[in-house]
Every structure is written in structure tokens, then in C-alpha cells.
PDB file of C-alpha atoms in Angstrom:
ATOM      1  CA  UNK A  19     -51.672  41.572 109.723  1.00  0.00           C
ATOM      2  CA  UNK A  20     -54.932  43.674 109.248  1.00  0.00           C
ATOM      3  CA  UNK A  21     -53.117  45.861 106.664  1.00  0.00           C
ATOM      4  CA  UNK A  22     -52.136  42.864 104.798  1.00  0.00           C
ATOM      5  CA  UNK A  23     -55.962  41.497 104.599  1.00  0.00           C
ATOM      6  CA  UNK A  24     -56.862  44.609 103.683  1.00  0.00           C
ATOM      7  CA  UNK A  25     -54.423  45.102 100.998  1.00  0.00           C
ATOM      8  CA  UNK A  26     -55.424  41.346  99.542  1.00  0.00           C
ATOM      9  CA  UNK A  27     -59.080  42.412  99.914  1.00  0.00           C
ATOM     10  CA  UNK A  28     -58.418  45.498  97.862  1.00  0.00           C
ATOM     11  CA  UNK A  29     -56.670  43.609  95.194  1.00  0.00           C
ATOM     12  CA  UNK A  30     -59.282  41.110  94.761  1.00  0.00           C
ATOM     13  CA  UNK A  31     -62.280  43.672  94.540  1.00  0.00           C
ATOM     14  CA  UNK A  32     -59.966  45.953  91.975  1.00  0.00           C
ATOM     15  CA  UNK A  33     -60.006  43.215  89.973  1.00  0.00           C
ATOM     16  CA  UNK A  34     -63.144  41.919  90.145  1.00  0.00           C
ATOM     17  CA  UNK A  35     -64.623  45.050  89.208  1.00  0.00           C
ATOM     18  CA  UNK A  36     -62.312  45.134  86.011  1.00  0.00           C
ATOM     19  CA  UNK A  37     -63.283  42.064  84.924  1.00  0.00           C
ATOM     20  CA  UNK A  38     -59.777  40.862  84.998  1.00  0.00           C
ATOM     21  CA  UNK A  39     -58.615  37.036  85.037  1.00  0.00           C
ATOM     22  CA  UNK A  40     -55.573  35.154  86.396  1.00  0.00           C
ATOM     23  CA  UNK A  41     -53.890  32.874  83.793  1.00  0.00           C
ATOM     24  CA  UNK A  42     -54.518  29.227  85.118  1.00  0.00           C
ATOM     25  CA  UNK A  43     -52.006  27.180  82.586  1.00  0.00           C
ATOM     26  CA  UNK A  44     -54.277  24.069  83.037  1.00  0.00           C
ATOM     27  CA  UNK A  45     -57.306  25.670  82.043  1.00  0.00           C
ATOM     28  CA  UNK A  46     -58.116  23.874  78.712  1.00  0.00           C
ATOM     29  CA  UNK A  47     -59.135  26.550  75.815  1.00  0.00           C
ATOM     30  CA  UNK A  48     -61.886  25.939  73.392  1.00  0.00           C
ATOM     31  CA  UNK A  49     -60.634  24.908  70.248  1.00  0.00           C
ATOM     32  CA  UNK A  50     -61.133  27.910  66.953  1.00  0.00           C
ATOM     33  CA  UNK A  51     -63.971  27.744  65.145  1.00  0.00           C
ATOM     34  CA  UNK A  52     -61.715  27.969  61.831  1.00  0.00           C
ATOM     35  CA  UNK A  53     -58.332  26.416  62.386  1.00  0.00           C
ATOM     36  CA  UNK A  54     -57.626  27.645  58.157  1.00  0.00           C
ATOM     37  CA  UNK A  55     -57.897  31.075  58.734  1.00  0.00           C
ATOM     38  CA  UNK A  56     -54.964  31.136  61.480  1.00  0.00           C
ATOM     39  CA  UNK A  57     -53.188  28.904  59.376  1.00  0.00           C
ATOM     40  CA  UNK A  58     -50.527  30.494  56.658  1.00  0.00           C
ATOM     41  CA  UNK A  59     -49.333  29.348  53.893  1.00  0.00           C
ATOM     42  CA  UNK A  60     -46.445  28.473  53.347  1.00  0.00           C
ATOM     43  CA  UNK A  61     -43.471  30.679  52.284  1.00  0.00           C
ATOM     44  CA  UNK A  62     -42.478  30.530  48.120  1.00  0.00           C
ATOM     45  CA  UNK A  63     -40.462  28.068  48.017  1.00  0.00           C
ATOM     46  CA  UNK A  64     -36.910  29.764  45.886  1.00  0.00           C
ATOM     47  CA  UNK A  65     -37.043  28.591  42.347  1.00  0.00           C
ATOM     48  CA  UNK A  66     -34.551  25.532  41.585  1.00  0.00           C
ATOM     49  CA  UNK A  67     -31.144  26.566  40.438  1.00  0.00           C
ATOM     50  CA  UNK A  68     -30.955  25.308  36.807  1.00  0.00           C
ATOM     51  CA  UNK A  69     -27.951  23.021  36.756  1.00  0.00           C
ATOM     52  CA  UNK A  70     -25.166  24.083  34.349  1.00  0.00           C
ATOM     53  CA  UNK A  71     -23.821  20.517  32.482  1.00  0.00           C
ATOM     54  CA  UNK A  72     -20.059  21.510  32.056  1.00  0.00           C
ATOM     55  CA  UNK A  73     -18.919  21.226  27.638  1.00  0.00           C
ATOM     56  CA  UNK A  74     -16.351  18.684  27.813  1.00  0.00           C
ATOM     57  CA  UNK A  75     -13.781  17.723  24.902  1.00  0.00           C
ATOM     58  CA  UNK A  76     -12.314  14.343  25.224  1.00  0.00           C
ATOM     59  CA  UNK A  77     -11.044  13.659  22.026  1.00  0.00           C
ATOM     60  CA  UNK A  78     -10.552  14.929  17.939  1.00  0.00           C
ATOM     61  CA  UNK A  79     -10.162  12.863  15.084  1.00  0.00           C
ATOM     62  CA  UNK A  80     -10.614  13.206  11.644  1.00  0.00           C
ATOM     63  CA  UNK A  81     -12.393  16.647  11.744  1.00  0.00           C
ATOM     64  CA  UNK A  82     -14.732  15.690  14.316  1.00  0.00           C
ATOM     65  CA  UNK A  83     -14.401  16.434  17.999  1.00  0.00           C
ATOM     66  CA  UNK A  84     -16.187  13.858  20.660  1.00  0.00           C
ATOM     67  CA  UNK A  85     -18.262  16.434  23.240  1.00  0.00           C
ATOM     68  CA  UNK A  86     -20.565  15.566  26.215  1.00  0.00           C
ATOM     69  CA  UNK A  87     -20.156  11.594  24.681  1.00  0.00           C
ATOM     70  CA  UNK A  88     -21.349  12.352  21.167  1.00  0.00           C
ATOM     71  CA  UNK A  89     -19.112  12.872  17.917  1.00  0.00           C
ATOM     72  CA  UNK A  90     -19.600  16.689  16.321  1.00  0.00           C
ATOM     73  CA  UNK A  91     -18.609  17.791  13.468  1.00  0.00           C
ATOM     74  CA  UNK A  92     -18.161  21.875  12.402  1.00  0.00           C
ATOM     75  CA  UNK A  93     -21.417  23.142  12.311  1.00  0.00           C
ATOM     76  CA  UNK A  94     -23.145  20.919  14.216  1.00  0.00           C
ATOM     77  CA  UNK A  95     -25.068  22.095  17.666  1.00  0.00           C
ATOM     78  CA  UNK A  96     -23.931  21.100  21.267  1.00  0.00           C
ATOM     79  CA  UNK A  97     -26.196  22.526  23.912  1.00  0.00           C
ATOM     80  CA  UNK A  98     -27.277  25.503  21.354  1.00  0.00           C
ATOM     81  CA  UNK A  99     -23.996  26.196  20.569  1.00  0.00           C
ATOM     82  CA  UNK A 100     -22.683  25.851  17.046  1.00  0.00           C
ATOM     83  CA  UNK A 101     -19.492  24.478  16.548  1.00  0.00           C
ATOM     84  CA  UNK A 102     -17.134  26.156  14.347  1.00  0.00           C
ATOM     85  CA  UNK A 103     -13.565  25.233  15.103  1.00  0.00           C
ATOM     86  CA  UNK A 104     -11.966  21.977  15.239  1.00  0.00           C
ATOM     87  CA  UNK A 105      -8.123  21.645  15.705  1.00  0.00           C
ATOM     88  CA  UNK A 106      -5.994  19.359  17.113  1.00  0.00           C
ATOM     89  CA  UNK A 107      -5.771  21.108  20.468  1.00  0.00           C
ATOM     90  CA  UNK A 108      -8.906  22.962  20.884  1.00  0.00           C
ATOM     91  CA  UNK A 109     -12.431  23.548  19.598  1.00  0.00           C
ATOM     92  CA  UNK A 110     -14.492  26.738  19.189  1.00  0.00           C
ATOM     93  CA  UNK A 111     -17.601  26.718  20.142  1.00  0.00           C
ATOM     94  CA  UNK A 112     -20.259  29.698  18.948  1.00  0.00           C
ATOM     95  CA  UNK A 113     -23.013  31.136  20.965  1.00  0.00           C
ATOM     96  CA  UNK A 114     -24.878  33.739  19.133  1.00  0.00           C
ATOM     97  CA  UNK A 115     -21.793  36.783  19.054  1.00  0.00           C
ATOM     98  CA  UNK A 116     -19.522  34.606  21.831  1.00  0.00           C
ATOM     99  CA  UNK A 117     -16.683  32.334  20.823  1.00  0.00           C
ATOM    100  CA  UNK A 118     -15.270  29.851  23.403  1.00  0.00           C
ATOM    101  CA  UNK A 119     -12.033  27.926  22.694  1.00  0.00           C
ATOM    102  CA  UNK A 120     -12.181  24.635  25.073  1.00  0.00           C
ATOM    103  CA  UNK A 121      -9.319  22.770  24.845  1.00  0.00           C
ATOM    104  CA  UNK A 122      -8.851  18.940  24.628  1.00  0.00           C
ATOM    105  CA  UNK A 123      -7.703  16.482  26.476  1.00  0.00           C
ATOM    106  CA  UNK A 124      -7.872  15.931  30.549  1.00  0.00           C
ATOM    107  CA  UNK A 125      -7.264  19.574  31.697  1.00  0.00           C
ATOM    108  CA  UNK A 126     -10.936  20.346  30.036  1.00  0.00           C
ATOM    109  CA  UNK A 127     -10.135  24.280  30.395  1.00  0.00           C
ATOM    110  CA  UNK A 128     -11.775  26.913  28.549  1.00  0.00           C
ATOM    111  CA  UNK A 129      -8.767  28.712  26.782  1.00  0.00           C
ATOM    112  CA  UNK A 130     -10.441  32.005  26.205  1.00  0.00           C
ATOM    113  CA  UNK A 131     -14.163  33.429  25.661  1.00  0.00           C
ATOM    114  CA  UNK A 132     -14.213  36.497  22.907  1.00  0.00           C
ATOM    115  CA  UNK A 133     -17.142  38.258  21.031  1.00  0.00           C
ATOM    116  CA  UNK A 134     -17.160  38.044  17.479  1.00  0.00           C
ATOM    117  CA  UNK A 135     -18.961  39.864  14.760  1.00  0.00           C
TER     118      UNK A 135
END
């Protein structure tokens, strides 16, 4: 039993003399002089994904082809795209060098996609 108050006694001066605490979880902690500097912002937020409005053709009559709700004629524009075909089955539509063929109708499908000179 003297070893063990020894030992205990030992302990206690070792760390009195280094100054060392025990962690009391009740002890309340003054509160930071500046709360803003430990705060972060937040992270960058990822830019929105731009949502892509698909070209639909529902119908063609008399040279004109209804798009998107709207009647279009050839050369007309339809989301920056010129249109330059109009036949009974599909219409071409041109974006700078690309040509896309959408057909008509319910399947709304784009037939092909080509470059052009």
C-alpha cells in the first residue's frame, strides 16, 4: 500500500511541475474573442447545369414546320439555329457548319447530325 501512495504522490508532483492539466468535460471554456476568424466560408457552390430545352417537330404544313410551339419557316431561327430544310418527314436544322435532320411526328428522333461546308 505504501508503494501505491508513493507511486500516486509521484504522479501528482510530475505533473504539477509540468504544468500539466486533467480534462474536466464540465469545465465551461471562455468563449473566442473572434468567432469570424474560426469561421470558413463556405465551399463554391458548383455552377448550375444549364438546362438543354429538347427541338421538337410536331407538325409541317404548307412549307412551314411547327417547333418548340411556334410556326417556322426556311430560314427562320429556332434556338440559334437556322432552319433550312422542310419536308414532309423531317426538317434540317443549321448550326454554324452542323446539320441536324429531326424528324416529325411523335417519335421526335434526331435522324442524323452531319457537318456541312
Amino acid at each position: 500500500m505504501r508503494k501505491f501512495s508513493i507511486g500516486i504522490t509521484l504522479c501528482l508532483s510530475v505533473s504539477f511541475l509540468l504544468h500539466a492539466q486533467m480534462y474536466d468535460p464540465f469545465y465551461k471554456t471562455s468563449k473566442p474573442k473572434s468567432s469570424s476568424s474560426l469561421l470558413r466560408p463556405p465551399p463554391p457552390m458548383m455552377a448550375a447545369v444549364p438546362t438543354v430545352i429538347p427541338t421538337v417537330v410536331s407538325a409541317v404544313m404548307n412549307n412551314k414546320a411547327f417547333i418548340n410551339g411556334a410556326w417556322y419557316a426556311i430560314g427562320d431561327k429556332v434556338d440559334n439555329k437556322e432552319v433550312t430544310y422542310i419536308q414532309n418527314n423531317f426538317v434540317g436544322l443549321k448550326d454554324g457548319n452542323r446539320l441536324t435532320m429531326i424528324s416529325v411526328g411523335s417519335n421526335r428522333r434526331v435522324l442524323g447530325t452531319k457537318d456541312v461546308p
